Amino acid sequence: MVLAVIKLGGSVVTDKEKKGVFRREVAVAFFKQIKGMREVVLVHGGGSFGHPVALEYFRHGATIPLGISEIHRAMVELNSLIVDVALEQGVPVMPFPASSIFVAENGEIKECFLDPLRLSLKRGMVPLCYGDVVADSARGFSILSGDSIASALAVELGAEYLVYCIDKDGVLDEYGLPIRLLTNRDQIHKVRTIPDITGSIEGKVREALKAAKAGVKTFILNGLHPERLSMLLEGKEVIGTEVRWVG
Ligand code: IPE
């Protein structure tokens, strides 16, 4: 069976300009596409729920336990809004907070405990993970982005596809047009980049490259046109960026 790991960007499903604003209609359109899919693992980002709270508490590089709880709660809040839409659309999602299945070391994933997620997938559920604060063996806690979670899951689960859904038509060139193919030989640091607490499009491409290197077919698409996602998984050509590893 073809397994796809799909990351729904926070910029797609929330209004990044307005704190705590969920774009319900966008989530509905997304889950309408997910409904027909067989084996899929979803990951969502933080958008205007997780990021402002994370910024508030991580401003000085570290945070207090209450801050950790606040960040996690913001993510749970967004997660439950997404779960509501999924259920309404008939998609049997099962949330797996990253804080419960990953351990980080200096901000990078070091260990993962995926048995419950694997079994749920086997039993016909759609695992739904999300960016989160996770225990870090070197420095207390760190924030794991949905990008790194999606890439790690794609590699660990041996996915055929990894798709990042963002609010643009892919990684854009200097004219604002999607770059069709990015590889490890390209100068990734030159892609247009807007940093936030967990990185930028450059960070996303770096995470994407890790999966591509492991043989996962990896793409960055516009989640505001979710039909492209279905088309891609059906093997059709779509507007977007493919991220490929060349040896
Ligand atoms: C952020 O996850 C998670 C937290 C802020 C806790 P992402 O970095 O994947 O979120 P988006 O997709 O960029 O919004």
Tab-separated table of C-alpha atoms and ligand atoms in Angstrom:
chain	number	residue	atom	x	y	z
A	1	MET	CA	0.000	0.000	0.000
A	2	VAL	CA	1.135	3.547	-0.732
A	3	LEU	CA	1.763	5.474	2.455
A	4	ALA	CA	1.763	9.256	2.314
A	5	VAL	CA	2.839	11.574	5.107
A	6	ILE	CA	1.214	14.966	4.644
A	7	LYS	CA	2.050	18.105	6.561
A	8	LEU	CA	-0.648	20.729	6.731
A	9	GLY	CA	1.161	24.007	7.294
A	10	GLY	CA	0.039	26.416	9.960
A	11	SER	CA	0.012	29.110	7.265
A	12	VAL	CA	-2.675	27.136	5.434
A	13	VAL	CA	-4.981	26.251	8.260
A	14	THR	CA	-4.677	29.429	10.351
A	15	ASP	CA	-4.520	33.120	9.608
A	16	LYS	CA	-0.885	33.781	10.464
A	17	GLU	CA	-1.543	37.506	10.860
A	18	LYS	CA	-4.238	37.087	13.505
A	19	LYS	CA	-3.530	35.211	16.716
A	20	GLY	CA	-5.692	32.127	17.220
A	21	VAL	CA	-7.705	32.396	13.998
A	22	PHE	CA	-8.568	29.007	12.480
A	23	ARG	CA	-9.388	28.840	8.769
A	24	ARG	CA	-12.165	26.341	9.035
A	25	GLU	CA	-13.196	26.409	5.384
A	26	VAL	CA	-9.616	25.611	4.353
A	27	ALA	CA	-9.534	22.645	6.740
A	28	VAL	CA	-12.866	21.414	5.357
A	29	ALA	CA	-11.555	21.511	1.778
A	30	PHE	CA	-8.373	19.716	2.875
A	31	PHE	CA	-10.203	16.873	4.650
A	32	LYS	CA	-12.579	16.424	1.715
A	33	GLN	CA	-9.470	15.401	-0.251
A	34	ILE	CA	-8.015	13.275	2.555
A	35	LYS	CA	-11.254	11.324	2.883
A	36	GLY	CA	-10.683	9.118	-0.133
A	37	MET	CA	-7.099	8.260	0.745
A	38	ARG	CA	-6.110	4.851	2.078
A	39	GLU	CA	-2.876	5.050	4.040
A	40	VAL	CA	-2.109	8.510	5.280
A	41	VAL	CA	-0.356	10.065	8.247
A	42	LEU	CA	-1.055	13.740	8.892
A	43	VAL	CA	1.009	16.357	10.677
A	44	HIS	CA	-0.032	19.939	11.288
A	45	GLY	CA	1.908	23.039	12.197
A	46	GLY	CA	1.262	25.748	14.755
A	47	GLY	CA	0.357	28.810	12.709
A	48	SER	CA	-1.150	31.639	14.733
A	49	PHE	CA	-1.902	29.253	17.606
A	50	GLY	CA	1.513	27.730	18.437
A	51	HIS	CA	3.933	30.347	17.124
A	52	PRO	CA	2.892	33.470	19.085
A	53	VAL	CA	2.830	31.513	22.358
A	54	ALA	CA	6.161	29.846	21.564
A	55	LEU	CA	7.670	33.258	20.760
A	56	GLU	CA	6.383	34.684	24.000
A	57	TYR	CA	7.959	31.953	26.113
A	58	PHE	CA	11.095	31.136	24.159
A	59	ARG	CA	12.162	34.743	23.763
A	60	HIS	CA	15.119	34.248	26.072
A	61	GLY	CA	16.163	30.879	24.698
A	62	ALA	CA	14.638	28.849	27.504
A	63	THR	CA	11.291	28.626	29.155
A	64	ILE	CA	9.641	27.699	32.440
A	65	PRO	CA	7.464	24.582	32.863
A	66	LEU	CA	4.310	26.710	32.783
A	67	GLY	CA	5.427	28.107	29.451
A	68	ILE	CA	5.896	24.589	28.100
A	69	SER	CA	2.334	23.772	29.143
A	70	GLU	CA	1.019	26.959	27.533
A	71	ILE	CA	2.696	26.206	24.212
A	72	HIS	CA	1.432	22.645	24.263
A	73	ARG	CA	-2.060	23.834	25.124
A	74	ALA	CA	-2.088	26.224	22.169
A	75	MET	CA	-1.239	23.295	19.903
A	76	VAL	CA	-3.892	21.083	21.507
A	77	GLU	CA	-6.439	23.834	20.907
A	78	LEU	CA	-5.641	23.973	17.193
A	79	ASN	CA	-5.474	20.193	17.058
A	80	SER	CA	-8.967	19.829	18.486
A	81	LEU	CA	-10.390	22.284	15.933
A	82	ILE	CA	-8.752	20.221	13.189
A	83	VAL	CA	-10.024	16.959	14.688
A	84	ASP	CA	-13.584	18.386	14.710
A	85	VAL	CA	-13.387	19.135	11.002
A	86	ALA	CA	-11.832	15.740	10.229
A	87	LEU	CA	-14.604	13.896	12.035
A	88	GLU	CA	-17.275	16.005	10.403
A	89	GLN	CA	-15.801	15.000	7.037
A	90	GLY	CA	-15.637	11.327	8.026
A	91	VAL	CA	-11.847	11.041	8.416
A	92	PRO	CA	-10.963	8.844	11.429
A	93	VAL	CA	-8.048	10.820	12.829
A	94	MET	CA	-6.138	9.796	15.937
A	95	PRO	CA	-3.979	12.511	17.542
A	96	PHE	CA	-0.397	11.701	18.511
A	97	PRO	CA	1.186	14.724	20.228
A	98	ALA	CA	4.857	14.862	19.293
A	99	SER	CA	5.672	15.399	22.988
A	100	SER	CA	4.447	11.830	23.627
A	101	ILE	CA	6.359	10.075	20.850
A	102	PHE	CA	9.606	11.988	20.331
A	103	VAL	CA	12.690	12.892	22.343
A	104	ALA	CA	14.930	15.624	20.996
A	105	GLU	CA	18.612	16.382	21.442
A	106	ASN	CA	19.636	19.972	20.825
A	107	GLY	CA	16.430	20.561	18.917
A	108	GLU	CA	16.810	17.562	16.601
A	109	ILE	CA	14.771	14.378	16.833
A	110	LYS	CA	16.820	11.777	18.660
A	111	GLU	CA	14.351	8.995	19.481
A	112	CYS	CA	10.825	8.095	18.491
A	113	PHE	CA	8.304	5.647	19.884
A	114	LEU	CA	5.996	4.826	17.039
A	115	ASP	CA	4.409	1.470	17.884
A	116	PRO	CA	0.995	2.912	18.846
A	117	LEU	CA	0.993	5.111	15.747
A	118	ARG	CA	1.996	2.207	13.481
A	119	LEU	CA	-0.695	-0.047	14.910
A	120	SER	CA	-3.363	2.630	14.625
A	121	LEU	CA	-2.445	3.120	11.003
A	122	LYS	CA	-2.717	-0.623	10.424
A	123	ARG	CA	-6.149	-0.619	12.044
A	124	GLY	CA	-7.426	1.945	9.567
A	125	MET	CA	-6.941	5.126	11.578
A	126	VAL	CA	-5.389	8.324	10.257
A	127	PRO	CA	-2.646	9.293	12.738
A	128	LEU	CA	-2.511	13.048	13.284
A	129	CYS	CA	0.675	14.451	14.770
A	130	TYR	CA	1.626	18.101	15.252
A	131	GLY	CA	4.462	20.497	16.004
A	132	ASP	CA	4.985	20.587	19.750
A	133	VAL	CA	7.322	21.176	22.687
A	134	VAL	CA	9.260	17.991	23.371
A	135	ALA	CA	11.665	16.908	26.099
A	136	ASP	CA	15.235	17.480	24.963
A	137	SER	CA	17.974	15.294	26.450
A	138	ALA	CA	20.526	18.101	26.144
A	139	ARG	CA	18.597	21.257	27.045
A	140	GLY	CA	15.314	20.777	28.837
A	141	PHE	CA	12.707	21.283	26.139
A	142	SER	CA	12.763	22.304	22.533
A	143	ILE	CA	10.194	23.004	19.866
A	144	LEU	CA	9.862	20.453	17.112
A	145	SER	CA	8.353	21.793	13.945
A	146	GLY	CA	5.772	19.849	12.024
A	147	ASP	CA	8.303	19.914	9.180
A	148	SER	CA	10.886	17.867	11.041
A	149	ILE	CA	8.210	15.576	12.486
A	150	ALA	CA	6.761	14.892	9.021
A	151	SER	CA	10.179	14.170	7.570
A	152	ALA	CA	11.116	11.834	10.441
A	153	LEU	CA	7.785	10.009	10.210
A	154	ALA	CA	8.119	9.585	6.455
A	155	VAL	CA	11.566	8.035	6.881
A	156	GLU	CA	10.697	5.884	9.908
A	157	LEU	CA	7.457	4.588	8.410
A	158	GLY	CA	8.986	4.011	4.974
A	159	ALA	CA	6.447	6.307	3.295
A	160	GLU	CA	6.291	6.520	-0.466
A	161	TYR	CA	5.327	10.197	-0.392
A	162	LEU	CA	5.984	13.176	1.831
A	163	VAL	CA	4.003	16.279	0.967
A	164	TYR	CA	4.308	19.671	2.629
A	165	CYS	CA	1.204	21.799	2.100
A	166	ILE	CA	2.003	25.496	2.375
A	167	ASP	CA	0.190	28.717	1.387
A	168	LYS	CA	2.181	29.224	-1.819
A	169	ASP	CA	2.471	27.296	-5.069
A	170	GLY	CA	5.702	25.672	-3.859
A	171	VAL	CA	9.140	27.123	-3.175
A	172	LEU	CA	9.163	30.353	-5.140
A	173	ASP	CA	11.951	31.816	-7.229
A	174	GLU	CA	12.832	35.520	-7.334
A	175	TYR	CA	9.938	36.150	-9.752
A	176	GLY	CA	7.438	34.505	-7.398
A	177	LEU	CA	7.115	31.422	-9.576
A	178	PRO	CA	7.319	27.892	-8.180
A	179	ILE	CA	10.644	26.139	-8.625
A	180	ARG	CA	9.741	22.778	-10.132
A	181	LEU	CA	12.709	20.856	-8.798
A	182	LEU	CA	15.076	21.487	-5.904
A	183	THR	CA	17.931	19.146	-5.105
A	184	ASN	CA	20.719	18.919	-2.565
A	185	ARG	CA	22.995	20.409	-5.216
A	186	ASP	CA	21.028	23.666	-5.305
A	187	GLN	CA	21.993	26.576	-3.123
A	188	ILE	CA	19.173	26.118	-0.667
A	189	HIS	CA	20.107	29.181	1.364
A	190	LYS	CA	19.206	31.325	-1.624
A	191	VAL	CA	15.523	30.418	-1.611
A	192	ARG	CA	13.285	33.250	-0.465
A	193	THR	CA	12.964	32.924	3.227
A	194	ILE	CA	10.743	34.314	5.968
A	195	PRO	CA	11.983	33.033	9.327
A	196	ASP	CA	9.776	32.180	12.271
A	197	ILE	CA	10.446	30.360	15.539
A	198	THR	CA	10.967	26.970	13.888
A	199	GLY	CA	12.793	28.144	10.778
A	200	SER	CA	11.765	29.137	7.298
A	201	ILE	CA	11.210	27.743	3.857
A	202	GLU	CA	14.926	26.953	3.890
A	203	GLY	CA	14.425	24.828	7.006
A	204	LYS	CA	11.510	23.098	5.324
A	205	VAL	CA	13.633	22.274	2.279
A	206	ARG	CA	16.375	20.908	4.525
A	207	GLU	CA	13.877	18.647	6.289
A	208	ALA	CA	12.416	17.647	2.927
A	209	LEU	CA	15.881	16.716	1.688
A	210	LYS	CA	16.378	14.302	4.602
A	211	ALA	CA	13.332	12.332	3.475
A	212	ALA	CA	14.273	12.617	-0.196
A	213	LYS	CA	17.696	11.209	0.639
A	214	ALA	CA	15.990	8.213	2.229
A	215	GLY	CA	14.098	7.593	-1.020
A	216	VAL	CA	10.770	9.260	-0.163
A	217	LYS	CA	9.102	11.127	-3.051
A	218	THR	CA	8.952	14.593	-1.563
A	219	PHE	CA	6.926	17.627	-2.668
A	220	ILE	CA	5.944	21.093	-1.500
A	221	LEU	CA	2.476	22.076	-2.715
A	222	ASN	CA	-0.158	24.734	-2.214
A	223	GLY	CA	-2.545	23.502	0.484
A	224	LEU	CA	-5.072	26.147	-0.580
A	225	HIS	CA	-5.551	23.975	-3.685
A	226	PRO	CA	-5.867	20.595	-1.969
A	227	GLU	CA	-7.059	18.890	-5.166
A	228	ARG	CA	-3.419	19.084	-6.268
A	229	LEU	CA	-2.537	16.805	-3.382
A	230	SER	CA	-4.932	14.088	-4.565
A	231	MET	CA	-3.741	14.486	-8.138
A	232	LEU	CA	-0.110	14.161	-7.083
A	233	LEU	CA	-0.808	10.958	-5.158
A	234	GLU	CA	-2.606	9.610	-8.232
A	235	GLY	CA	0.648	10.074	-10.118
A	236	LYS	CA	-0.416	13.189	-12.038
A	237	GLU	CA	1.745	16.213	-12.672
A	238	VAL	CA	0.817	19.232	-10.555
A	239	ILE	CA	2.020	22.745	-9.822
A	240	GLY	CA	4.532	22.634	-6.988
A	241	THR	CA	8.116	21.913	-6.040
A	242	GLU	CA	9.644	18.466	-6.011
A	243	VAL	CA	12.564	18.032	-3.620
A	244	ARG	CA	14.946	15.358	-4.787
A	245	TRP	CA	18.231	13.949	-3.586
A	246	VAL	CA	20.829	13.388	-6.246
A	247	GLY	CA	23.823	11.229	-5.350
B	1	IPE	C1	5.239	24.844	15.169
B	1	IPE	O1	5.158	23.905	14.147
B	1	IPE	C2	4.968	24.215	16.485
B	1	IPE	C3	4.971	25.164	17.613
B	1	IPE	C4	5.095	26.460	17.519
B	1	IPE	C5	4.813	24.578	18.938
B	1	IPE	P1	5.500	24.374	12.640
B	1	IPE	O2	6.761	25.142	12.631
B	1	IPE	O3	5.469	23.139	11.803
B	1	IPE	O4	4.271	25.305	12.308
B	1	IPE	P2	3.930	26.082	10.954
B	1	IPE	O5	3.440	25.073	9.976
B	1	IPE	O6	5.206	26.747	10.481
B	1	IPE	O7	2.884	27.069	11.356
